[in-house]
Amino acid sequence: MDPISTERITPASITDIMQTAYIDYSMSVIVSRALPDARDGLKPVQRRILYAMLREGLLHNRPFDKCAGVVGEVLKNYHPHGDSSVYDTLVRMAQSWVMRYPLIDPQGNFGSVDGDSPAAYRYTECRLTSLAEDLLRNIDEDTVEFVANYKESTTEPSVLPAGLPNLLMNGSTGIAVGMATNIPPHNLDELIDGICAQIDNPNITIAELGEFIQGPDFPTGGRIIGRKGIDEYMNTGRGIVRTRGKVTSEQMEGGDRERVIITEIPYNVNRATLVTKIAELVSSKEIEGISDLRDESDENTRIVIELKRGEFPEVIISKLYKKTALESSFGVNLLALDNRRPKQMNIKELINCYIDHRREVIYRRTQFRLRKAEDRAHILEGYKIALDNLDDFIRIIRSSANRDEAKQRLQEKYPLSDRQVAAILDLRLYQLTGMERDKIEEEYAELIKLIEELRSILENEYKLLGIIKEELRELQTKYSSPRKSEIVPYEGEISKADMTPKEGCFITVSHKGFIKRVSDSEFRTQKRGGKGVQGGNTYDEDFIEHIFTANTHDYIMFFMNNGRVYVEKVYEIPEGSRTSKGRSINNVLQLQEGEQIAAMICVKEISEDYNLVMCTRNGTVKKTNLAGYKNFRKGGIIGINIDDGDTLITVKLTNRESDLSIVTRQGKSIRFHESDLREQGRATRGVRGVKLAPGDYVQAMEVVDESMTLLICGMNGQGKRTSFSEFPVQKRGGSGVIAAKTAGVAGALAVKETDEIMMLTKNGQAVRTSVKDINVIGRITKGVRCINLNDGDQLLGIARIVEAEEEVTKLDSEETPSESAEE
């Protein structure tokens, strides 16, 4: 029969096959190739190289052997991949500018920090370093699991005992599928201090750990600038560490010129490429003032830059930092395999992985040694029985026909196991002397003490952890070395906050999304009814849609019409002049498609002391605690879930005891206490706040303050102030009462007598005027003219003015008008 006709063919989608195959490939790369194990800090190929060299006997006190032999052994038994990948890995583990504590001792050309390639593996030789042997120590005492190799001809360790914290000590770099790791090396002395501190106090904070572990310690030295990136990755597992080369300056002979000398370079920077880049900058005159450039490096870096007469070395050094890799960034990502699963961890979690691993290694080693000691004690107990009955044993053995008969007769008369009898029968005659008997007694007594000690270790967690600390301290003494990378504060590192004065400003956003921050000093106070000054140029068919006042050091929260929230410092908003058009808001916030600003809230800090009450165009309101927005992201977070066809129009800050007043486009208003609203989380919808008439929608919502009045301005430029006492407190969800007789409400604000407001029109006109110039009259009135409008123009919105702190003190010593959390 044709074998083909007996095959069973099952149809399958190529998409399903490719998806499954790619997932399998991805997991193989992640688990078996690119990422290190959190316990020993090694990738599979690195572990296999070290284990193969141990089995080959290439110890630190033995002769070197060819790298070709090591590569061949690894390929033959453990790693069935390309020889170049194995040799490249071997070379990296031997390079002192790559590994803070090299694991392989090289002999021959292993490349250079200038990027030179190593010689072929038939020319180079290697052996393990003493430190690598401590990673492998006790591997033959059942300390780790062994698994079959790829062809099941032998076994290999799934992890090394790792007497040292290799992952953090030497770091690791790897790119898998969909994820990558980049762990910097650290100083071993600091690491061991930190690990021992964490063993003593498992609840130690990361800040307390930071007192022991200062930060990365790169093999090439250099300087680490600032602690911000270090603190970030220690707490979150991610951060950017800024590094610089070590640069000094000195007088040249003659004393009229100076030279700059680079003695250390940042980690992972190619020295030859750095020199070439400096030469290119000098040639293109991007850096002027350099007369000569020489690379005098040997195994130590020394790049000499001679300056022209009269040049200041500080200026040249600053330009080198800015334009070359002499200042670099190291993006830290603490990603490693934890139980064969990739996991991003902070520094404490990584140390916990190592401590747990060492606990298991010591426990298994103790069990192994206990079994071995008990087995030997068992044999010695048999010897003691034989020596106590020596004449009888000799008689039985001599009278037996063969070994099996002797074994049987001895076991019938004495309580001996098979192993004890076999050992007794293997005894030599000289071992029956009195001197040998004393040795057996002495050995047995020592074994009993050892067994008791080993059992006490297994039963006592404190004692077991003490052994971990003791062995780490021994290795700390053995491999102690001073820190190579110096951690220094950023010279002249002045934050934008320090450079920005605390002053009042207002922020405008146009309909087409152009935003700017303008100092309120650009606008002069005018009398009621004035024509105003030009408040902002706009692009064709664009107009000012939002205006908000703030202090430059406040947080500003941008609430979008779809319910998303973005948070920035006010001083991060680009500054412009009164007549400038501003910058696209997409360059300031990472907006999603179709998002427009609905409201902006300014707070001194994001705390639990306040609530945010949101209101939508269709009258839905929601109360959320301000602290719910503390963990904001650059890309925004959800602030409220919005129904289809609805949009968010305003957000207010409340003190948990506030009344709220909603004003609709048709001039209706409802006042209710915020206790009518239950506190909800961020990603929720809210409840009905006002019942709207057909065609009506919410125009504004304000927090009620009886010491203030409600200012309502119509689109026709007329406005009035009304006491809040004229608005009765109702339950939320009602239709409300008449607030103003007008064809359309442009805006509503709760204002004080001393406040000033800014009024902006559709055509970009702006009027700044005092609130006291607008009369306080009843609810059912039209009001007075607040601004003279040109033909075709209409009032778009109003906002309160915030003064600078110094100016406020001068104008009003009792109270500061503000939209911020002080209200």
PDB file of N, CA, C and O in Angstrom, residues 115-157:
ATOM      1  N   GLY A 115      36.996  48.964  20.338  1.00  0.00           N
ATOM      2  CA  GLY A 115      36.146  48.235  19.402  1.00  0.00           C
ATOM      3  C   GLY A 115      36.876  47.224  18.554  1.00  0.00           C
ATOM      4  O   GLY A 115      36.293  46.653  17.620  1.00  0.00           O
ATOM      5  N   ASP A 116      38.159  46.970  18.838  1.00  0.00           N
ATOM      6  CA  ASP A 116      38.909  45.964  18.077  1.00  0.00           C
ATOM      7  C   ASP A 116      38.324  44.576  18.324  1.00  0.00           C
ATOM      8  O   ASP A 116      37.926  44.243  19.451  1.00  0.00           O
ATOM      9  N   SER A 117      38.300  43.751  17.282  1.00  0.00           N
ATOM     10  CA  SER A 117      37.770  42.400  17.402  1.00  0.00           C
ATOM     11  C   SER A 117      38.788  41.484  18.076  1.00  0.00           C
ATOM     12  O   SER A 117      39.994  41.679  17.923  1.00  0.00           O
ATOM     13  N   PRO A 118      38.332  40.478  18.805  1.00  0.00           N
ATOM     14  CA  PRO A 118      39.271  39.509  19.382  1.00  0.00           C
ATOM     15  C   PRO A 118      39.855  38.605  18.301  1.00  0.00           C
ATOM     16  O   PRO A 118      39.301  38.492  17.207  1.00  0.00           O
ATOM     17  N   ALA A 119      40.978  37.969  18.620  1.00  0.00           N
ATOM     18  CA  ALA A 119      41.556  36.989  17.692  1.00  0.00           C
ATOM     19  C   ALA A 119      40.642  35.762  17.615  1.00  0.00           C
ATOM     20  O   ALA A 119      39.775  35.552  18.459  1.00  0.00           O
ATOM     21  N   ALA A 120      40.851  34.943  16.591  1.00  0.00           N
ATOM     22  CA  ALA A 120      40.053  33.726  16.438  1.00  0.00           C
ATOM     23  C   ALA A 120      40.296  32.785  17.621  1.00  0.00           C
ATOM     24  O   ALA A 120      41.356  32.818  18.260  1.00  0.00           O
ATOM     25  N   TYR A 121      39.308  31.941  17.920  1.00  0.00           N
ATOM     26  CA  TYR A 121      39.406  31.114  19.135  1.00  0.00           C
ATOM     27  C   TYR A 121      40.511  30.066  19.079  1.00  0.00           C
ATOM     28  O   TYR A 121      40.865  29.482  20.090  1.00  0.00           O
ATOM     29  N   ARG A 122      41.090  29.852  17.898  1.00  0.00           N
ATOM     30  CA  ARG A 122      42.210  28.892  17.844  1.00  0.00           C
ATOM     31  C   ARG A 122      43.493  29.529  18.375  1.00  0.00           C
ATOM     32  O   ARG A 122      44.473  28.827  18.629  1.00  0.00           O
ATOM     33  N   TYR A 123      43.502  30.876  18.501  1.00  0.00           N
ATOM     34  CA  TYR A 123      44.697  31.563  18.990  1.00  0.00           C
ATOM     35  C   TYR A 123      44.613  31.948  20.465  1.00  0.00           C
ATOM     36  O   TYR A 123      45.636  32.182  21.100  1.00  0.00           O
ATOM     37  N   THR A 124      43.422  32.084  20.977  1.00  0.00           N
ATOM     38  CA  THR A 124      43.264  32.602  22.346  1.00  0.00           C
ATOM     39  C   THR A 124      43.092  31.474  23.350  1.00  0.00           C
ATOM     40  O   THR A 124      42.703  30.355  22.994  1.00  0.00           O
ATOM     41  N   GLU A 125      43.386  31.788  24.601  1.00  0.00           N
ATOM     42  CA  GLU A 125      43.269  30.798  25.677  1.00  0.00           C
ATOM     43  C   GLU A 125      42.505  31.406  26.842  1.00  0.00           C
ATOM     44  O   GLU A 125      42.400  32.637  26.970  1.00  0.00           O
ATOM     45  N   CYS A 126      41.996  30.538  27.709  1.00  0.00           N
ATOM     46  CA  CYS A 126      41.211  31.048  28.824  1.00  0.00           C
ATOM     47  C   CYS A 126      41.187  30.036  29.968  1.00  0.00           C
ATOM     48  O   CYS A 126      41.570  28.871  29.811  1.00  0.00           O
ATOM     49  N   ARG A 127      40.716  30.507  31.104  1.00  0.00           N
ATOM     50  CA  ARG A 127      40.419  29.665  32.258  1.00  0.00           C
ATOM     51  C   ARG A 127      39.461  30.465  33.153  1.00  0.00           C
ATOM     52  O   ARG A 127      39.272  31.670  32.966  1.00  0.00           O
ATOM     53  N   LEU A 128      38.852  29.804  34.102  1.00  0.00           N
ATOM     54  CA  LEU A 128      37.917  30.464  35.006  1.00  0.00           C
ATOM     55  C   LEU A 128      38.656  31.391  35.967  1.00  0.00           C
ATOM     56  O   LEU A 128      39.805  31.123  36.339  1.00  0.00           O
ATOM     57  N   THR A 129      37.993  32.461  36.354  1.00  0.00           N
ATOM     58  CA  THR A 129      38.529  33.270  37.439  1.00  0.00           C
ATOM     59  C   THR A 129      38.102  32.648  38.770  1.00  0.00           C
ATOM     60  O   THR A 129      37.186  31.824  38.828  1.00  0.00           O
ATOM     61  N   SER A 130      38.766  33.030  39.825  1.00  0.00           N
ATOM     62  CA  SER A 130      38.409  32.541  41.150  1.00  0.00           C
ATOM     63  C   SER A 130      36.971  32.920  41.493  1.00  0.00           C
ATOM     64  O   SER A 130      36.235  32.151  42.117  1.00  0.00           O
ATOM     65  N   LEU A 131      36.553  34.094  41.040  1.00  0.00           N
ATOM     66  CA  LEU A 131      35.189  34.556  41.314  1.00  0.00           C
ATOM     67  C   LEU A 131      34.165  33.662  40.623  1.00  0.00           C
ATOM     68  O   LEU A 131      33.127  33.323  41.197  1.00  0.00           O
ATOM     69  N   ALA A 132      34.460  33.244  39.387  1.00  0.00           N
ATOM     70  CA  ALA A 132      33.539  32.354  38.681  1.00  0.00           C
ATOM     71  C   ALA A 132      33.424  31.009  39.392  1.00  0.00           C
ATOM     72  O   ALA A 132      32.351  30.389  39.423  1.00  0.00           O
ATOM     73  N   GLU A 133      34.525  30.553  39.960  1.00  0.00           N
ATOM     74  CA  GLU A 133      34.491  29.282  40.692  1.00  0.00           C
ATOM     75  C   GLU A 133      33.575  29.373  41.910  1.00  0.00           C
ATOM     76  O   GLU A 133      32.947  28.378  42.299  1.00  0.00           O
ATOM     77  N   ASP A 134      33.478  30.578  42.501  1.00  0.00           N
ATOM     78  CA  ASP A 134      32.565  30.748  43.629  1.00  0.00           C
ATOM     79  C   ASP A 134      31.111  30.768  43.186  1.00  0.00           C
ATOM     80  O   ASP A 134      30.212  30.513  43.985  1.00  0.00           O
ATOM     81  N   LEU A 135      30.864  31.100  41.920  1.00  0.00           N
ATOM     82  CA  LEU A 135      29.515  30.954  41.396  1.00  0.00           C
ATOM     83  C   LEU A 135      29.163  29.478  41.216  1.00  0.00           C
ATOM     84  O   LEU A 135      27.991  29.088  41.305  1.00  0.00           O
ATOM     85  N   LEU A 136      30.175  28.658  40.954  1.00  0.00           N
ATOM     86  CA  LEU A 136      29.974  27.223  40.713  1.00  0.00           C
ATOM     87  C   LEU A 136      30.167  26.372  41.964  1.00  0.00           C
ATOM     88  O   LEU A 136      29.865  25.173  41.946  1.00  0.00           O
ATOM     89  N   ARG A 137      30.659  26.979  43.022  1.00  0.00           N
ATOM     90  CA  ARG A 137      31.015  26.216  44.223  1.00  0.00           C
ATOM     91  C   ARG A 137      29.812  25.438  44.772  1.00  0.00           C
ATOM     92  O   ARG A 137      28.702  25.938  44.807  1.00  0.00           O
ATOM     93  N   ASN A 138      30.072  24.189  45.206  1.00  0.00           N
ATOM     94  CA  ASN A 138      29.057  23.273  45.775  1.00  0.00           C
ATOM     95  C   ASN A 138      28.078  22.748  44.744  1.00  0.00           C
ATOM     96  O   ASN A 138      27.037  22.189  45.093  1.00  0.00           O
ATOM     97  N   ILE A 139      28.395  22.891  43.454  1.00  0.00           N
ATOM     98  CA  ILE A 139      27.450  22.429  42.442  1.00  0.00           C
ATOM     99  C   ILE A 139      27.306  20.909  42.452  1.00  0.00           C
ATOM    100  O   ILE A 139      26.292  20.372  42.012  1.00  0.00           O
ATOM    101  N   ASP A 140      28.320  20.189  42.981  1.00  0.00           N
ATOM    102  CA  ASP A 140      28.265  18.725  43.032  1.00  0.00           C
ATOM    103  C   ASP A 140      27.693  18.208  44.347  1.00  0.00           C
ATOM    104  O   ASP A 140      27.822  17.016  44.657  1.00  0.00           O
ATOM    105  N   GLU A 141      27.061  19.103  45.123  1.00  0.00           N
ATOM    106  CA  GLU A 141      26.477  18.685  46.393  1.00  0.00           C
ATOM    107  C   GLU A 141      24.954  18.792  46.365  1.00  0.00           C
ATOM    108  O   GLU A 141      24.323  19.127  47.359  1.00  0.00           O
ATOM    109  N   ASP A 142      24.394  18.494  45.183  1.00  0.00           N
ATOM    110  CA  ASP A 142      22.937  18.474  45.018  1.00  0.00           C
ATOM    111  C   ASP A 142      22.308  19.812  45.405  1.00  0.00           C
ATOM    112  O   ASP A 142      21.214  19.865  45.959  1.00  0.00           O
ATOM    113  N   THR A 143      23.008  20.910  45.100  1.00  0.00           N
ATOM    114  CA  THR A 143      22.489  22.230  45.471  1.00  0.00           C
ATOM    115  C   THR A 143      21.500  22.781  44.449  1.00  0.00           C
ATOM    116  O   THR A 143      20.669  23.629  44.787  1.00  0.00           O
ATOM    117  N   VAL A 144      21.605  22.341  43.198  1.00  0.00           N
ATOM    118  CA  VAL A 144      20.726  22.845  42.144  1.00  0.00           C
ATOM    119  C   VAL A 144      20.205  21.674  41.317  1.00  0.00           C
ATOM    120  O   VAL A 144      20.762  20.571  41.342  1.00  0.00           O
ATOM    121  N   GLU A 145      19.125  21.949  40.583  1.00  0.00           N
ATOM    122  CA  GLU A 145      18.550  20.936  39.717  1.00  0.00           C
ATOM    123  C   GLU A 145      19.391  20.780  38.452  1.00  0.00           C
ATOM    124  O   GLU A 145      19.819  21.770  37.863  1.00  0.00           O
ATOM    125  N   PHE A 146      19.589  19.545  38.058  1.00  0.00           N
ATOM    126  CA  PHE A 146      20.237  19.246  36.784  1.00  0.00           C
ATOM    127  C   PHE A 146      19.185  18.736  35.808  1.00  0.00           C
ATOM    128  O   PHE A 146      18.259  18.018  36.201  1.00  0.00           O
ATOM    129  N   VAL A 147      19.327  19.134  34.546  1.00  0.00           N
ATOM    130  CA  VAL A 147      18.396  18.692  33.507  1.00  0.00           C
ATOM    131  C   VAL A 147      19.196  18.038  32.391  1.00  0.00           C
ATOM    132  O   VAL A 147      20.405  18.256  32.257  1.00  0.00           O
ATOM    133  N   ALA A 148      18.514  17.237  31.596  1.00  0.00           N
ATOM    134  CA  ALA A 148      19.182  16.567  30.487  1.00  0.00           C
ATOM    135  C   ALA A 148      19.613  17.591  29.446  1.00  0.00           C
ATOM    136  O   ALA A 148      18.934  18.589  29.217  1.00  0.00           O
ATOM    137  N   ASN A 149      20.761  17.322  28.805  1.00  0.00           N
ATOM    138  CA  ASN A 149      21.196  18.216  27.739  1.00  0.00           C
ATOM    139  C   ASN A 149      20.360  17.968  26.490  1.00  0.00           C
ATOM    140  O   ASN A 149      19.457  17.120  26.481  1.00  0.00           O
ATOM    141  N   TYR A 150      20.667  18.699  25.420  1.00  0.00           N
ATOM    142  CA  TYR A 150      19.798  18.656  24.233  1.00  0.00           C
ATOM    143  C   TYR A 150      19.725  17.268  23.603  1.00  0.00           C
ATOM    144  O   TYR A 150      18.732  16.912  22.976  1.00  0.00           O
ATOM    145  N   LYS A 151      20.768  16.447  23.771  1.00  0.00           N
ATOM    146  CA  LYS A 151      20.735  15.103  23.165  1.00  0.00           C
ATOM    147  C   LYS A 151      20.621  14.004  24.215  1.00  0.00           C
ATOM    148  O   LYS A 151      20.772  12.821  23.901  1.00  0.00           O
ATOM    149  N   GLU A 152      20.397  14.403  25.468  1.00  0.00           N
ATOM    150  CA  GLU A 152      20.169  13.483  26.575  1.00  0.00           C
ATOM    151  C   GLU A 152      21.332  12.518  26.787  1.00  0.00           C
ATOM    152  O   GLU A 152      21.145  11.363  27.189  1.00  0.00           O
ATOM    153  N   SER A 153      22.543  13.004  26.494  1.00  0.00           N
ATOM    154  CA  SER A 153      23.728  12.179  26.726  1.00  0.00           C
ATOM    155  C   SER A 153      24.363  12.468  28.079  1.00  0.00           C
ATOM    156  O   SER A 153      25.135  11.669  28.590  1.00  0.00           O
ATOM    157  N   THR A 154      24.018  13.630  28.643  1.00  0.00           N
ATOM    158  CA  THR A 154      24.535  14.023  29.955  1.00  0.00           C
ATOM    159  C   THR A 154      23.566  15.032  30.546  1.00  0.00           C
ATOM    160  O   THR A 154      22.483  15.258  30.004  1.00  0.00           O
ATOM    161  N   THR A 155      23.961  15.651  31.638  1.00  0.00           N
ATOM    162  CA  THR A 155      23.080  16.646  32.264  1.00  0.00           C
ATOM    163  C   THR A 155      23.821  17.969  32.420  1.00  0.00           C
ATOM    164  O   THR A 155      25.054  18.012  32.367  1.00  0.00           O
ATOM    165  N   GLU A 156      23.071  19.013  32.614  1.00  0.00           N
ATOM    166  CA  GLU A 156      23.625  20.346  32.847  1.00  0.00           C
ATOM    167  C   GLU A 156      22.796  21.025  33.916  1.00  0.00           C
ATOM    168  O   GLU A 156      21.608  20.718  34.108  1.00  0.00           O
ATOM    169  N   PRO A 157      23.375  21.989  34.656  1.00  0.00           N
ATOM    170  CA  PRO A 157      22.623  22.670  35.714  1.00  0.00           C
ATOM    171  C   PRO A 157      21.613  23.654  35.129  1.00  0.00           C
ATOM    172  O   PRO A 157      21.894  24.349  34.149  1.00  0.00           O
TER     173      PRO A 157
END
